[in-house]
CSV table of C-alpha atoms and ligand atoms in Angstrom, one decimal:
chain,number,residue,atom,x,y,z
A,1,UNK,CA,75.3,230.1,95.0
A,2,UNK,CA,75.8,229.4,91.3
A,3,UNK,CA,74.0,231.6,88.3
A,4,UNK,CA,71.7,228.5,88.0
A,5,UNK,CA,70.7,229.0,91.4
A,6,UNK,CA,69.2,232.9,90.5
A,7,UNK,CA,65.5,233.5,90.0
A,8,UNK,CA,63.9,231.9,87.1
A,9,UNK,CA,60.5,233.4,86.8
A,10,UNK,CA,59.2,234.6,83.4
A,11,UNK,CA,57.8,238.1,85.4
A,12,UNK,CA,60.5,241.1,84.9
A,13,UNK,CA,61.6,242.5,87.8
A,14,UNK,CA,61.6,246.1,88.1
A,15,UNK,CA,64.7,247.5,86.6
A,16,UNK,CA,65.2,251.0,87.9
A,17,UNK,CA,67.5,250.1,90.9
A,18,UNK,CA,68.9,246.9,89.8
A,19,UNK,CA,72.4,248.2,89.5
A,20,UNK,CA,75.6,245.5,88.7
A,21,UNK,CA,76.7,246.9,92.8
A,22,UNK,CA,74.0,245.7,94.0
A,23,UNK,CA,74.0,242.2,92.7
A,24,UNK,CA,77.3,241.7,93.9
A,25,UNK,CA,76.7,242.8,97.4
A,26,UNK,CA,73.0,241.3,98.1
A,27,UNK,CA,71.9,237.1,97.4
A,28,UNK,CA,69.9,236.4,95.1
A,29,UNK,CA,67.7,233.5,95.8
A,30,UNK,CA,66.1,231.0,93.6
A,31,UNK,CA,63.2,229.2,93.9
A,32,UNK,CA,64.8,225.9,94.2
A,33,UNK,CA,66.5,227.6,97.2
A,34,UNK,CA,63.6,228.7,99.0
A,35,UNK,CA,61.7,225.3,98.3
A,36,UNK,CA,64.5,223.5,99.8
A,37,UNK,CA,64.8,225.8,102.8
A,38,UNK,CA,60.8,225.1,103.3
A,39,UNK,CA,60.8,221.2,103.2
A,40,UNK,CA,63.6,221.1,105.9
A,41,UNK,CA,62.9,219.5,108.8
A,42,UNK,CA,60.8,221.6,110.7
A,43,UNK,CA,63.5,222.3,113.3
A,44,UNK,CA,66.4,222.6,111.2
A,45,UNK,CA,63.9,225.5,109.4
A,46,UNK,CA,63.4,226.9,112.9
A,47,UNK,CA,67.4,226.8,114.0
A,48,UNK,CA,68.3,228.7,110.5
A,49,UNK,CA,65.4,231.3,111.2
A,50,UNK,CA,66.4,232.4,114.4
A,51,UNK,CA,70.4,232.3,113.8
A,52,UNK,CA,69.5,235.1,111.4
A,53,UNK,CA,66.8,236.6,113.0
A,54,UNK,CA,69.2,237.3,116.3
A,55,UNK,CA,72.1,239.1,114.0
A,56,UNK,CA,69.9,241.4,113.0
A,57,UNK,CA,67.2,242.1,116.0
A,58,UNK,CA,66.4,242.3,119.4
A,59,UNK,CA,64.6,238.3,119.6
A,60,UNK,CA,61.8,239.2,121.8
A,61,UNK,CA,61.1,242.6,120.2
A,62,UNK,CA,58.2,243.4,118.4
A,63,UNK,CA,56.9,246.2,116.3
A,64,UNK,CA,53.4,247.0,116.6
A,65,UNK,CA,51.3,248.6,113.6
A,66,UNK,CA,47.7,249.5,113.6
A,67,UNK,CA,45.9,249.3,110.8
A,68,UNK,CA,42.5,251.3,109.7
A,69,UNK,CA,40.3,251.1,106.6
A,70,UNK,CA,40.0,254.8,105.6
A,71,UNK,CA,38.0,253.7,102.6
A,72,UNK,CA,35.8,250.5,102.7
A,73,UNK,CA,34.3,248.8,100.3
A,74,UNK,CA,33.0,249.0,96.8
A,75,UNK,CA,36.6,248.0,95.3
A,76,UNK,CA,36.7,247.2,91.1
A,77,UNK,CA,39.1,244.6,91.3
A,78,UNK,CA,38.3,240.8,91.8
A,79,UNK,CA,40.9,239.5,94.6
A,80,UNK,CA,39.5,236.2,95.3
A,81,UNK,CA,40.4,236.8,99.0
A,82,UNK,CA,38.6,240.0,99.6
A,83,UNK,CA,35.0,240.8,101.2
A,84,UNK,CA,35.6,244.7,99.7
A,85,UNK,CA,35.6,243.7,96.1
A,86,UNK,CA,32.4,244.6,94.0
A,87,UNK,CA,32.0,241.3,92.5
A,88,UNK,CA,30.9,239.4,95.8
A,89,UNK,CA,28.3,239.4,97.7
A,90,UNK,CA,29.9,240.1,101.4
A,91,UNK,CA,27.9,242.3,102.8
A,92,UNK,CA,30.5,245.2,103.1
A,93,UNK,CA,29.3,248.4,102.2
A,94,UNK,CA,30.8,251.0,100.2
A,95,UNK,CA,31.6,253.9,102.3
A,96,UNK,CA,33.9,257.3,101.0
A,97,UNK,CA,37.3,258.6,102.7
A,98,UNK,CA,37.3,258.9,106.1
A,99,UNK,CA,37.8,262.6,107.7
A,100,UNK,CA,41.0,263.5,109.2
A,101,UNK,CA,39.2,264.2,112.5
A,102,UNK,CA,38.2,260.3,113.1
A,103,UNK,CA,41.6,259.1,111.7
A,104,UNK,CA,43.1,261.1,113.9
A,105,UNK,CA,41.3,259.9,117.0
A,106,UNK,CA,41.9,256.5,116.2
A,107,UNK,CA,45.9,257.1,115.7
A,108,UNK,CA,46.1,258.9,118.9
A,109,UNK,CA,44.0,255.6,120.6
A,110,UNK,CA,46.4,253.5,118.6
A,111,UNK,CA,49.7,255.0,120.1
A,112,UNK,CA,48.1,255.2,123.3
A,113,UNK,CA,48.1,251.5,122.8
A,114,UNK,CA,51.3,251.7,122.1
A,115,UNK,CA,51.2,250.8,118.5
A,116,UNK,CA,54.1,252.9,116.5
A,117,UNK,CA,52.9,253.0,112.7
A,118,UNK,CA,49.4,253.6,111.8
A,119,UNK,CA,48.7,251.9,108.5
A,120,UNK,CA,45.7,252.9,106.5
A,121,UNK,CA,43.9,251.2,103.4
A,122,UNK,CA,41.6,252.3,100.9
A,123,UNK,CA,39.4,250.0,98.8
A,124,UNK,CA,40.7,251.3,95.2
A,125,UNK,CA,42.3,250.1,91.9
A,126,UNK,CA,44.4,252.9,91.7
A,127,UNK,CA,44.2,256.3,93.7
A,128,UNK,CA,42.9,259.7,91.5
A,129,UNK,CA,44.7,262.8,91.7
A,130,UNK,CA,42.2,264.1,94.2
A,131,UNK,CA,42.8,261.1,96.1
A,132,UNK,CA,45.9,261.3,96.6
A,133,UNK,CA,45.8,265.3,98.1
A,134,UNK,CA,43.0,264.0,100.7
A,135,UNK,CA,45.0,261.0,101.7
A,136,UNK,CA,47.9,263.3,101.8
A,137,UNK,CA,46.6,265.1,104.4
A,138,UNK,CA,45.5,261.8,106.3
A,139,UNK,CA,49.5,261.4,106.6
A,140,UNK,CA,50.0,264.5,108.1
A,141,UNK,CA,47.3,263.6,110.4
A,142,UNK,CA,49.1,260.7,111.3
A,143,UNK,CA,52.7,262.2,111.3
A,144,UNK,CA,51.3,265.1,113.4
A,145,UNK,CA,50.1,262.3,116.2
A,146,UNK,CA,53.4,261.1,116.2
A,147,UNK,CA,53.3,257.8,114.4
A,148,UNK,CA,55.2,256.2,111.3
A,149,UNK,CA,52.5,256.4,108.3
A,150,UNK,CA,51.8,253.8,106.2
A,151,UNK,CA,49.0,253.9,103.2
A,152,UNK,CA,47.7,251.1,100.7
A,153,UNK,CA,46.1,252.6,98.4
A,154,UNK,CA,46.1,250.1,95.3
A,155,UNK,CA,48.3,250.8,91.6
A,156,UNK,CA,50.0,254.4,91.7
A,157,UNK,CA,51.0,256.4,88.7
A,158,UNK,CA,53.9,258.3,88.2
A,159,UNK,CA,54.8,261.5,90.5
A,160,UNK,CA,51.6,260.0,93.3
A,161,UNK,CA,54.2,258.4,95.5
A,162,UNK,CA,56.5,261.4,95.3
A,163,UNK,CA,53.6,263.6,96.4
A,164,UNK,CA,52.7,261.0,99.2
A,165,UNK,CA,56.1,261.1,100.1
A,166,UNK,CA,55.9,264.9,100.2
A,167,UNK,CA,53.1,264.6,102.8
A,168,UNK,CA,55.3,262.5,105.3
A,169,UNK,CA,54.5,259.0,104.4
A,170,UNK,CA,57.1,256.6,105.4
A,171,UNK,CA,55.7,253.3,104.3
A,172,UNK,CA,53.8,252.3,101.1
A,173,UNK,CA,52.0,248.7,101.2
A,174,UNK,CA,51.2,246.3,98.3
A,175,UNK,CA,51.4,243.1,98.5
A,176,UNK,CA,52.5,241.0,95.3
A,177,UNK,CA,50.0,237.9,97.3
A,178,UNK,CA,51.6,235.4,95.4
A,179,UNK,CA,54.3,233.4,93.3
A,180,UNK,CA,53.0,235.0,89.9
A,181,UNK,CA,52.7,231.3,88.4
A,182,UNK,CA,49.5,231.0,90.9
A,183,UNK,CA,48.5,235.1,90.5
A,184,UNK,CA,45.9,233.9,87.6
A,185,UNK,CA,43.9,231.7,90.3
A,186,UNK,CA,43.3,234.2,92.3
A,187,UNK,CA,42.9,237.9,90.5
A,188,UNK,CA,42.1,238.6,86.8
A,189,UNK,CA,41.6,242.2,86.6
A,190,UNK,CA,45.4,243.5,87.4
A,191,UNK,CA,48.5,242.1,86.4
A,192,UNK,CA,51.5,240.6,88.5
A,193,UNK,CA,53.5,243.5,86.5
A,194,UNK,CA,51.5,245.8,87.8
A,195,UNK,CA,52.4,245.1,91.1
A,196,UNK,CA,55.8,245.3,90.9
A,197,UNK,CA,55.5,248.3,88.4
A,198,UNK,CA,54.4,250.1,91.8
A,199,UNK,CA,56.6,249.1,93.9
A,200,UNK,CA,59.2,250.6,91.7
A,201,UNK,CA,57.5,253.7,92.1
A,202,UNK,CA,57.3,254.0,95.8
A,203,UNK,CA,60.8,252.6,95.7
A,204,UNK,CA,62.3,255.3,93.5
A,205,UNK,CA,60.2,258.1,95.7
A,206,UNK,CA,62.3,256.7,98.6
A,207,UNK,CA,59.3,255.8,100.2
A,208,UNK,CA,59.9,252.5,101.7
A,209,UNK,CA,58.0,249.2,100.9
A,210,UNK,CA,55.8,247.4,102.7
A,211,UNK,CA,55.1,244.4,100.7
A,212,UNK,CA,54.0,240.5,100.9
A,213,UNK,CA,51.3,237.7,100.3
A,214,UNK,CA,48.8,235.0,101.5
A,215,UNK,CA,49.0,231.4,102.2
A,216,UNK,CA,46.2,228.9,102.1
A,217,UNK,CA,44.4,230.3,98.9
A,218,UNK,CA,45.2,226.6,97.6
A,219,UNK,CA,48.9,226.9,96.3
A,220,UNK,CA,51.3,224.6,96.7
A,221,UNK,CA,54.5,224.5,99.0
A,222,UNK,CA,56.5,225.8,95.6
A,223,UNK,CA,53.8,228.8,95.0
A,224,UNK,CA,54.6,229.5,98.5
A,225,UNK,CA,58.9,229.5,97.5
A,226,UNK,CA,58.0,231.8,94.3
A,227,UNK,CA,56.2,234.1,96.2
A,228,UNK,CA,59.2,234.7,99.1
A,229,UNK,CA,61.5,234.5,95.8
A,230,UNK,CA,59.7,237.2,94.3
A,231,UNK,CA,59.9,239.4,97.6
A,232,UNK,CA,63.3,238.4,98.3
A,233,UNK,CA,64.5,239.3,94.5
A,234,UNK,CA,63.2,242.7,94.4
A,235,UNK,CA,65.9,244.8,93.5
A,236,UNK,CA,65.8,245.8,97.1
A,237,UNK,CA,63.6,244.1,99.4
A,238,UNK,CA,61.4,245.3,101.4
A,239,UNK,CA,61.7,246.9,104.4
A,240,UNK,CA,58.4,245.3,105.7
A,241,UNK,CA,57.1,242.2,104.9
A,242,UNK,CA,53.5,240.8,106.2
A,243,UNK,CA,52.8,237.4,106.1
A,244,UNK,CA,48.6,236.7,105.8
A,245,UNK,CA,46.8,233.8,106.3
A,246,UNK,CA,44.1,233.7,104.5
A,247,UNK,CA,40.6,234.5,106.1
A,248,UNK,CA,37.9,232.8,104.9
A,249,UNK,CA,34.9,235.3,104.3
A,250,UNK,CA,31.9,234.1,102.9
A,251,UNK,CA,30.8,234.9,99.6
A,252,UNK,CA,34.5,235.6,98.2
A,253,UNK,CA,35.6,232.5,95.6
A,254,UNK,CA,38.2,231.2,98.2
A,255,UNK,CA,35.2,231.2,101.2
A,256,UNK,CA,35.5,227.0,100.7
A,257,UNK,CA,39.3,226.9,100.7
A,258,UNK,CA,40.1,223.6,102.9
A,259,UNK,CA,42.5,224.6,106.2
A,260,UNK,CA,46.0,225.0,105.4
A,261,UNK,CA,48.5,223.2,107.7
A,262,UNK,CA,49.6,225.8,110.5
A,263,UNK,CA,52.8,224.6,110.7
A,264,UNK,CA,53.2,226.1,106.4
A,265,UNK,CA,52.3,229.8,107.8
A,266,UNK,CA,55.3,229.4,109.9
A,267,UNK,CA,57.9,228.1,107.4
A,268,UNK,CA,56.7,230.8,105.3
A,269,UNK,CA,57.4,233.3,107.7
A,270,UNK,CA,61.0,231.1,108.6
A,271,UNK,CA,61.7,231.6,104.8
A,272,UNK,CA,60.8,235.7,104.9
A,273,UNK,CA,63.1,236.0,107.9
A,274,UNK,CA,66.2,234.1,106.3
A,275,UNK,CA,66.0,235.5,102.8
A,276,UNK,CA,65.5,238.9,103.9
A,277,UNK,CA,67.5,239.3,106.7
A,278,UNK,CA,66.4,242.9,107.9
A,279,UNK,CA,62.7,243.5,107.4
A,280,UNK,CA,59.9,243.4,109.6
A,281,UNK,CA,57.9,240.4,108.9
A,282,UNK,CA,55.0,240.9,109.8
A,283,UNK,CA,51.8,238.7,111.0
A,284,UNK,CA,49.2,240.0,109.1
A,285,UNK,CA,45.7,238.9,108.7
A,286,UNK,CA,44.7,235.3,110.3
A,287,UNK,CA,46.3,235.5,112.9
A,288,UNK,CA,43.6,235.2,115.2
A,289,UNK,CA,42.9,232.5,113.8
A,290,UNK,CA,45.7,230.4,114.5
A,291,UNK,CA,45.5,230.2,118.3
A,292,UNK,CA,48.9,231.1,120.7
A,293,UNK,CA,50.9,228.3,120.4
A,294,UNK,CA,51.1,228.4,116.6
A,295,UNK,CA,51.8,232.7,117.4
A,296,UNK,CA,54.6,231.6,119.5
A,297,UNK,CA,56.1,229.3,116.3
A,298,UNK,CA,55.7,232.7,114.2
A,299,UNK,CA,57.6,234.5,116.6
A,300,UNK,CA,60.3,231.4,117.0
A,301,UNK,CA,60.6,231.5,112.9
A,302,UNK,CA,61.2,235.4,112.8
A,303,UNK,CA,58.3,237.2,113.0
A,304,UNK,CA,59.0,240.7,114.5
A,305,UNK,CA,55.7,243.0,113.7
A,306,UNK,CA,52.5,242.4,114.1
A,307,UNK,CA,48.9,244.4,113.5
A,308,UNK,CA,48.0,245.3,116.7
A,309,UNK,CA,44.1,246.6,117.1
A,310,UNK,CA,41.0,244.6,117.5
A,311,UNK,CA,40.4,245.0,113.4
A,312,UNK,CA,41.9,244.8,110.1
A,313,UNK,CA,40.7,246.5,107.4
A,314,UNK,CA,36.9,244.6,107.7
A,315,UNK,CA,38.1,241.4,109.7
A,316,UNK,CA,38.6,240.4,113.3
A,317,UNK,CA,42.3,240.6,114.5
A,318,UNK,CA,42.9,239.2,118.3
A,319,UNK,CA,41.4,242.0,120.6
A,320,UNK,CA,44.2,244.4,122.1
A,321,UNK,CA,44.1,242.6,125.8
A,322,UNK,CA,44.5,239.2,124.3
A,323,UNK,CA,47.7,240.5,122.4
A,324,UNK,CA,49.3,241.8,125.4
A,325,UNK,CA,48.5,238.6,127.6
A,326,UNK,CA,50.1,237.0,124.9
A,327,UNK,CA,53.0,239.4,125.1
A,328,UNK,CA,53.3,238.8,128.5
A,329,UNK,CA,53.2,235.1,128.5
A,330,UNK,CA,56.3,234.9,125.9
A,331,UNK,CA,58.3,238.0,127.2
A,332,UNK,CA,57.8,240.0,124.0
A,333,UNK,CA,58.3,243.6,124.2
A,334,UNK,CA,57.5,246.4,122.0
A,335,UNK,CA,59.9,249.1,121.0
A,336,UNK,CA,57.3,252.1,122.6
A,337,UNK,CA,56.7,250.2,125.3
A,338,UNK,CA,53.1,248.7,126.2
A,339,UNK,CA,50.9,249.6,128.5
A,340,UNK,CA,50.6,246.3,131.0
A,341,UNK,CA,53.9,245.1,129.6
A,342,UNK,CA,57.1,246.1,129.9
A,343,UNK,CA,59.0,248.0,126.7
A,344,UNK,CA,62.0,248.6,125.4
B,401,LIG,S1,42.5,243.3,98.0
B,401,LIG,FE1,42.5,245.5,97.6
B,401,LIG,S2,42.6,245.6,95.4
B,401,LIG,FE2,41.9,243.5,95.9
B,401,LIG,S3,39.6,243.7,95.9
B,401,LIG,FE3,40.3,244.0,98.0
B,401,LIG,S4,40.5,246.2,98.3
B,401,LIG,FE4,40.4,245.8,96.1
């Protein structure tokens, strides 16, 4: 790959662990790159995808994460995507920080399951102080159950994700969304900087990063390349990586959004896989949506984790005993095992 071929966005990356080592051990990729890797032939794409996907996993494993909205609702920013923002009219209600009692009785349902992280969101900009001890001691809720922990909790500031880290977390979720030439379409009231700004943060806590986008909010095939480029030029990438289709909810700006071409979720995920060779990709929200067959495609092109639960954070996700039919059906196993299928 020549210097031409490197990332050309205008967005800094975050500079803290960009070292010269480790651009002469890890490819970078450019957007031309990753837009020619997505207009292969849709088999070619698929071929790559699971050449890499089987030197680095198990092909028929699967991680399984649960995820629960600790906080819901009343959210300041304006993602065009989300039912929980303030400026639409969703119908979601604004409720506090759940107690550690209920999130512990969902995580111990959830490994039961046979789910092995526990993910948990909260509807904020950026977390207080005072949010950050009571989530803190959601963690160690979770830890204490026996689960990897993962929190999204929106923008940190400096020394939260140490303290989070302090607590037990393992996992820190943000999603960048989108190639930051599309960000502007889609949220006004943080920038793309910010985003990465964080991740730098929970990177530098040694938390590890949890961190991807959306497809079908109306970008284009090369929105969808700058978006994988941006993930897979981080100055590490992440160790997790979902991939969300949109949902449509009504009364959000993107509620109209014309369908998306199934078969584009799946090269995106065939992109995630090959440019970042050992994370999780993840599917994420929508896939209900998208029916088995096009599942099976996800897990062809690479996908290895999925939210597992009959919710997300306030939409429908497929219901625990259509997963593990599903699981069943294709011969995917989970690393904790689960229950009606056979684990690993
Ligand atoms: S996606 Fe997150 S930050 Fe954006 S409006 Fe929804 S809850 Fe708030």
């Amino acid at each position: 790959m020549t210097s031409n071929d490197l990332i050309e966005h205008p967005v800094t990356l975050h500079p803290r662990r960009s070292t010269a080592a480790d651009e002469a051990v890890r490819e970078r990729w450019s957007v031309d790159a990753i837009d020619a890797l997505l207009n292969l032939p849709f088999n070619d794409l698929m071929w790559r995808a699971q050449q890499v996907h089987r030197q680095h996993f198990d092909a028929n494993e699967v991680e399984l994460a649960t995820l629960l909205s600790v906080k819901t609702g009343g959210c300041p920013e304006d993602c065009g995507y989300c039912p929980q923002s303030v400026h639409y009219d969703t119908g979601v209600k604004a409720e506090k920080l759940m107690a550690s009692g209920e999130v512990r009785a969902a995580a111990e349902a959830a490994r039961q399951a046979g789910a092995t992280r526990f993910c948990m969101g909260a509807a904020w900009r950026a977390p207080k102080d005072r949010d950050i001890d009571a989530v803190a001691e959601l963690v160690r809720t979770v830890k204490d159950v026996g689960l990897e922990a993962c929190v999204t909790l929106g923008m940190l500031a400096e020394g939260q994700a140490e303290r989070l880290r302090d607590a037990g977390l393992d996992y820190y979720n943000h999603n960048l969304d989108c190639a930051p030439d599309f960000y502007g379409e889609v949220i006004s009231t943080r920038d793309y900087q910010d985003r990465l700004d964080t991740l730098g943060r929970v990177r530098d806590a040694g938390v590890k990063v949890c961190s991807g986008g959306i497809v079908g909010m109306g970008e284009s095939r090369r929105h969808r390349a700058g978006l994988v480029a941006q993930l897979a030029n981080l100055p590490e990438y992440p160790e997790s990586v979902p991939i969300n289709h949109l949902v449509k909810v009504e009364g959000t700006p993107l509620a109209d959004q014309p369908d998306l071409d199934p078969f584009e979720w799946v090269r995106v995920i065939a992109a995630a896989r090959i440019t970042m060779p050992t994370a999780r990709v993840r599917l994420s929200a929508g896939r209900q949506q998208q029916g088995d067959a096009v599942q099976a495609l996800a897990f062809l092109a690479g996908a290895n984790s999925v939210f597992y639960g009959d919710k997300l954070l306030v939409t429908g996700n497929p219901d625990v005993a259509a997963d593990r039919t599903l699981f069943k059906r294709l011969g995917i196993v989970s690393r904790a095992g689960i229950p009606g299928v056979s684990g690993r």
